[in-house]
Amino acid sequence: MHKRVFAAGVLVALAVSACGGSGTTSITPDAANAAQDLTKSVARAAATTAPTNAVSNPGFETGSLSPWTSCGSASNVAVTTAQAHSGTYSVLLGSTTTPEVNGTAGVCQTVTVPASGTLSFWVYEGTTDTISYVDQEADVESTSGTVLTQLYKEAGTTNGWEEKSFSLSSYAGQTVRLYFGVKGNGYSKDYVYEYLDDVSLTGTATASPSPTPTASASSSPTSSPTSSPTSSPTSSPTTAPTATPTPAYACNNAGFVTDQNEFAAGSISADQLVDVCGQVTQVLAKKTTSSGTHGYFYVSIAGSASPGTIEIVSNLTAMAEASTDDPPSTWPWVALGDYVYVQGRYYYDSSSSQGIDWTEDDTDSNWEHTGYVVVCNSSGTSCSKYW
């Protein structure tokens, strides 16, 4: 292609020289168009690259673990056809029958996190035990196995497949290990399990920068430009930074962090009334317990203890009974990336069992505050207050 364009240019130049007499040789329209076509071809070759999954064998459809590894202390890990969110296979962690796993049963895979990486996966969970003794969880670990962030931890029974999604953008460009697993103490009368399928880690599609366009030559160019271009544009566009929204409601994250540290140190033990705000990092499916049906979501709190988020518990049963300001009856009514304000009862049973109930007065007569949740868009505007 390059040789043909060059040859065409030479032939045109010779033709001009033979016919034009003593005039100044100029760039012909054909040569200029050929150069433009070449530039366009380069631009098309640098087309946008669609995001790809950083996880290999994401649905275990090879019928085996590799390149996943069994990385728990127990051997209760098996690729199975008993359940599958899509395709034929999934992996079973733990056991669907008694006794429960004794230790941890999990799978791991080392990945490089793409820019704006989002991790999503599907689980099918079940247990007859409580969070005090068992859990299903997912973690981001270092390549040596140190937990960097615990994405979630629960003792759940989903009665079907449930999708979970988390932002890993803070690890962009880093090589980390993804861990999915269950934990138990081997109790003979209980069980805990988790099927895992369709694990995806993708980032924002990135486009190769387009080549700097060259100026199109005119059919009869002058020997010098008619005017010299200015060295800088008349105005420099600025990119508006993403700022933390100006609080429209009470927000005292620093006070919450102080309470959290004092709970951990044992200097306080009574539940605290707190006002927090932050971005929603995770939304879980609703669950029914002895105290009613609840919805759960997590909020990022700067300065709080690892993993830096706090669980918000919403009593959906109580909200359905509210006469005014009750949220929509269909859960979830809060989404990943929303900016929220929460006033509620901060309880701390342990570092792995803590959260904020904002409708606790409906289930605990000893707590006088109703609390509220304000759900805004990611910019902290267009807010709706519930209770």
XYZ file of C-alpha atoms in Angstrom:
387
model
C 0.000 0.000 0.000
C 2.787 2.429 0.935
C 4.755 1.654 -2.273
C 1.718 2.186 -4.513
C 0.941 5.588 -2.950
C 4.592 6.652 -3.300
C 4.744 5.584 -6.939
C 1.534 7.445 -7.750
C 2.971 10.575 -6.216
C 6.148 10.321 -8.316
C 4.185 9.883 -11.553
C 2.022 12.924 -10.815
C 5.070 14.999 -9.953
C 6.773 14.019 -13.223
C 3.656 14.936 -15.188
C 3.536 18.358 -13.602
C 7.241 18.922 -14.280
C 6.847 17.980 -17.953
C 3.853 20.216 -18.609
C 4.117 23.106 -16.209
C 7.140 25.013 -17.435
C 9.122 26.993 -14.858
C 6.346 27.391 -12.227
C 6.664 26.250 -8.573
C 5.754 22.552 -8.106
C 2.632 22.139 -5.869
C 1.038 19.209 -4.058
C -1.675 17.746 -6.240
C -5.178 16.951 -4.942
C -4.639 13.227 -5.661
C -1.514 13.095 -3.521
C -3.210 14.989 -0.702
C -6.221 12.654 -0.833
C -3.936 9.625 -0.775
C -2.266 10.955 2.380
C -5.649 11.559 3.986
C -6.786 8.025 3.096
C -3.671 6.615 4.728
C -4.359 8.621 7.901
C -7.938 7.341 7.995
C -6.730 3.758 7.586
C -4.448 4.161 10.589
C -7.330 5.611 12.629
C -9.594 2.700 11.711
C -6.887 0.217 12.697
C -6.756 1.820 16.162
C -10.440 1.141 16.784
C -11.934 0.888 20.232
C -11.125 -2.368 21.994
C -14.087 -4.025 23.658
C -13.566 -4.903 27.329
C -12.567 -8.495 27.971
C -12.971 -10.686 31.026
C -9.782 -10.786 33.098
C -10.976 -14.058 34.668
C -10.140 -17.300 32.881
C -12.564 -20.246 32.902
C -15.168 -17.913 34.493
C -18.029 -20.432 34.364
C -15.978 -23.621 34.945
C -17.206 -24.812 31.551
C -13.950 -26.717 31.002
C -15.309 -29.160 33.565
C -12.287 -28.561 35.780
C -10.890 -25.874 38.095
C -7.759 -24.771 36.215
C -6.567 -22.025 36.270
C -8.562 -21.678 39.497
C -6.969 -23.346 42.502
C -8.450 -24.820 45.656
C -7.111 -22.461 48.316
C -8.957 -23.263 51.550
C -7.917 -25.449 54.450
C -10.583 -28.054 53.605
C -11.044 -30.096 50.440
C -14.799 -29.486 49.981
C -14.393 -27.977 46.494
C -15.835 -29.592 43.347
C -16.782 -28.600 39.802
C -20.326 -29.895 39.418
C -23.359 -30.095 37.142
C -25.793 -30.110 40.095
C -26.412 -26.362 39.639
C -25.422 -23.874 36.951
C -26.379 -20.263 36.425
C -25.512 -20.651 32.736
C -23.950 -23.416 30.722
C -23.463 -26.810 32.345
C -21.068 -26.347 35.257
C -20.480 -24.363 38.423
C -18.203 -24.939 41.401
C -19.559 -26.111 44.770
C -17.823 -24.794 47.877
C -18.690 -26.567 51.128
C -21.422 -29.179 51.394
C -25.179 -29.219 50.868
C -25.547 -31.903 53.550
C -24.338 -32.356 57.113
C -21.756 -32.181 58.550
C -20.655 -28.674 57.659
C -17.179 -27.996 56.332
C -14.473 -27.906 58.999
C -12.329 -24.896 58.125
C -12.434 -22.984 54.842
C -13.250 -24.306 51.378
C -12.514 -21.860 48.591
C -11.209 -21.196 45.104
C -8.727 -18.531 44.008
C -7.482 -17.015 40.781
C -4.745 -14.422 40.250
C -5.801 -11.596 37.907
C -4.701 -8.145 36.814
C -7.425 -5.585 37.521
C -8.348 -3.409 34.514
C -9.087 0.309 34.718
C -12.530 0.956 36.230
C -12.693 -2.767 36.972
C -16.015 -4.218 38.098
C -16.213 -7.707 39.557
C -19.533 -9.516 39.241
C -20.469 -13.129 39.873
C -23.422 -15.379 40.652
C -23.866 -17.428 43.827
C -26.389 -19.965 45.066
C -26.062 -20.156 48.856
C -27.480 -22.164 51.706
C -26.827 -22.889 55.376
C -28.598 -24.057 58.533
C -26.084 -22.290 60.792
C -25.548 -18.656 61.823
C -22.914 -16.029 61.040
C -21.315 -16.702 64.427
C -20.068 -20.068 63.154
C -20.192 -20.095 59.344
C -20.004 -17.725 56.418
C -19.959 -17.396 52.655
C -17.563 -14.695 51.504
C -15.490 -13.148 48.735
C -12.191 -11.322 49.219
C -9.552 -9.451 47.276
C -6.165 -10.761 48.404
C -2.547 -10.050 47.688
C -0.772 -12.661 45.569
C 0.595 -14.128 48.800
C -2.909 -14.557 50.265
C -3.201 -11.543 52.580
C -6.762 -10.174 52.619
C -6.786 -6.655 51.180
C -10.561 -6.159 51.050
C -13.422 -8.372 52.166
C -16.108 -7.814 49.543
C -18.886 -9.488 51.493
C -19.461 -11.950 54.317
C -22.779 -13.530 55.212
C -24.544 -16.691 56.296
C -27.232 -16.722 53.654
C -29.777 -18.973 52.009
C -30.685 -17.531 48.619
C -33.036 -20.263 47.332
C -31.685 -19.601 43.852
C -29.017 -17.723 41.945
C -28.118 -14.216 43.087
C -25.735 -11.776 41.398
C -23.213 -9.738 43.368
C -21.199 -6.854 41.958
C -18.311 -4.774 43.335
C -16.072 -2.005 42.079
C -12.356 -2.897 42.075
C -11.291 0.409 40.507
C -8.987 1.139 43.464
C -6.866 -1.849 42.384
C -6.584 -0.813 38.706
C -3.366 -2.121 37.170
C -2.542 -4.294 40.192
C -2.175 -8.057 40.215
C -4.354 -9.514 42.987
C -5.932 -12.810 43.952
C -9.704 -13.292 43.979
C -11.005 -15.595 46.714
C -14.484 -17.125 46.959
C -15.281 -19.554 49.755
C -17.194 -20.777 52.776
C -16.189 -21.352 56.367
C -17.539 -23.710 59.024
C -16.574 -25.384 62.279
C -17.459 -28.946 61.300
C -20.665 -29.130 63.342
C -22.338 -32.470 62.661
C -25.919 -31.156 62.536
C -25.457 -28.157 60.194
C -24.182 -27.416 56.716
C -23.004 -24.447 54.669
C -22.446 -24.212 50.928
C -22.071 -21.877 47.995
C -22.280 -22.567 44.268
C -20.242 -20.077 42.230
C -20.656 -19.377 38.511
C -20.063 -16.781 35.772
C -17.316 -14.725 37.416
C -16.559 -11.557 35.453
C -13.927 -8.852 35.900
C -14.140 -6.214 33.187
C -13.204 -2.572 32.871
C -14.197 0.400 30.810
C -13.447 -0.118 27.128
C -10.363 1.851 26.192
C -9.781 3.381 22.807
C -6.361 3.778 21.233
C -5.674 7.467 20.733
C -6.396 8.628 17.212
C -3.344 9.810 15.288
C -2.892 13.544 15.243
C -4.560 14.655 12.005
C -2.329 16.356 9.519
C -3.444 19.494 7.762
C -4.986 18.834 4.364
C -2.940 20.329 1.575
C -4.828 22.723 -0.695
C -4.758 22.128 -4.414
C -2.656 25.262 -4.892
C -0.851 25.990 -1.643
C 0.887 29.274 -1.090
C 4.565 29.242 -0.255
C 3.837 30.374 3.321
C 0.742 30.295 5.538
C -1.431 33.368 5.377
C -1.411 33.627 9.147
C 0.651 32.107 11.925
C -1.369 29.911 14.307
C -1.428 31.009 17.895
C 0.704 28.927 20.257
C -2.194 28.170 22.587
C -5.984 27.963 22.265
C -7.991 31.011 23.188
C -9.458 29.138 26.129
C -8.295 26.007 27.910
C -11.166 23.628 28.664
C -11.008 22.378 32.200
C -12.203 19.031 33.455
C -14.478 19.433 36.429
C -13.191 17.216 39.253
C -15.537 14.735 40.829
C -16.071 16.318 44.210
C -17.675 14.963 47.302
C -21.171 16.456 47.333
C -21.779 19.302 49.718
C -23.704 17.664 52.558
C -27.414 18.384 52.248
C -28.195 16.334 55.353
C -26.404 15.499 58.568
C -23.131 13.666 57.962
C -20.509 12.964 60.618
C -18.260 10.242 59.223
C -15.441 11.269 61.544
C -17.701 10.677 64.547
C -18.650 7.265 63.181
C -14.974 6.304 62.771
C -14.342 7.396 66.361
C -17.227 5.203 67.555
C -15.913 2.304 65.480
C -12.437 2.592 66.993
C -13.839 2.834 70.512
C -16.018 -0.253 69.945
C -12.969 -2.143 68.699
C -10.940 -1.025 71.730
C -13.737 -2.026 74.109
C -14.115 1.469 75.536
C -17.816 1.595 74.531
C -20.367 -1.187 74.107
C -23.749 0.545 73.826
C -25.317 1.161 70.411
C -24.679 4.645 69.016
C -26.816 7.078 67.028
C -24.754 8.013 63.950
C -25.051 10.132 60.814
C -22.963 8.897 57.889
C -22.800 9.532 54.169
C -21.002 8.014 51.220
C -21.127 6.117 47.947
C -23.016 2.817 47.696
C -20.528 0.035 46.893
C -22.756 -3.038 47.105
C -26.450 -3.945 47.153
C -27.616 -7.355 48.346
C -30.868 -9.203 47.809
C -33.540 -8.918 50.470
C -33.753 -11.580 53.174
C -36.450 -12.666 55.597
C -35.505 -13.217 59.240
C -37.452 -13.621 62.472
C -37.768 -9.825 62.712
C -39.118 -9.327 59.173
C -37.854 -8.835 55.638
C -34.704 -6.769 55.299
C -32.698 -5.163 52.507
C -28.950 -4.677 52.802
C -26.497 -2.317 51.121
C -22.976 -1.102 51.864
C -21.623 2.455 52.031
C -18.001 3.535 51.701
C -16.857 5.516 54.752
C -13.472 7.215 54.450
C -11.200 6.338 57.376
C -13.265 3.416 58.644
C -11.656 0.081 59.418
C -10.980 -2.400 56.615
C -12.741 -3.002 54.282
C -13.799 0.659 54.602
C -17.519 0.049 54.158
C -20.417 -0.355 56.554
C -23.556 -2.453 56.127
C -26.861 -0.576 56.176
C -29.853 -2.665 57.283
C -33.281 -1.589 56.060
C -36.386 -3.133 57.637
C -38.574 -3.536 54.555
C -41.475 -4.899 56.596
C -41.518 -1.769 58.767
C -41.275 0.499 55.730
C -44.259 -1.173 54.075
C -46.302 -0.210 57.132
C -45.308 3.449 57.018
C -48.081 5.907 56.184
C -45.785 8.451 54.491
C -42.325 8.700 52.995
C -41.976 4.957 52.632
C -39.673 3.761 49.840
C -40.987 1.769 46.866
C -42.172 -1.680 47.836
C -39.869 -3.344 45.313
C -36.323 -3.883 46.573
C -33.753 -2.635 45.775
C -34.579 1.062 45.687
C -30.912 1.992 46.063
C -28.275 1.263 43.412
C -24.527 0.836 43.063
C -22.905 4.282 42.847
C -25.714 6.222 44.542
C -24.688 8.774 47.173
C -26.625 8.289 50.416
C -27.076 9.846 53.847
C -27.982 7.503 56.693
C -29.063 8.216 60.254
C -29.476 5.139 62.400
C -28.422 2.824 65.211
C -24.798 1.707 64.924
C -24.321 -1.717 66.505
C -20.994 -3.491 66.910
C -20.916 -7.151 67.882
C -17.447 -7.727 66.403
C -15.281 -6.407 63.574
C -17.021 -8.851 61.211
C -20.532 -8.238 62.574
C -21.429 -4.553 62.632
C -23.835 -2.297 60.830
C -26.370 0.512 60.966
C -30.108 -0.129 61.437
C -32.075 2.933 60.399
C -35.563 1.558 61.164
C -34.584 -0.087 64.426
C -37.224 1.667 66.528
C -39.800 -0.591 64.876
C -38.110 -3.770 66.128
C -36.492 -2.601 69.359
C -38.637 -0.695 71.856
C -35.487 0.406 73.697
C -34.338 2.512 70.745
C -36.240 5.756 70.355
C -34.812 7.027 67.062
C -36.415 6.103 63.754
C -33.580 7.318 61.540
C -33.729 7.799 57.789
C -32.007 7.142 54.483
C -31.580 9.785 51.791
C -30.837 8.355 48.345
C -29.205 10.696 45.807
C -27.597 10.192 42.426
C -23.826 9.739 42.165
C -23.334 13.528 42.216
C -25.283 13.922 45.456
C -28.255 15.652 43.813
C -31.839 14.615 42.996
C -32.267 13.185 46.491
C -35.212 11.276 47.968
C -35.577 11.010 51.747
C -37.248 7.990 53.290
C -38.678 8.446 56.807
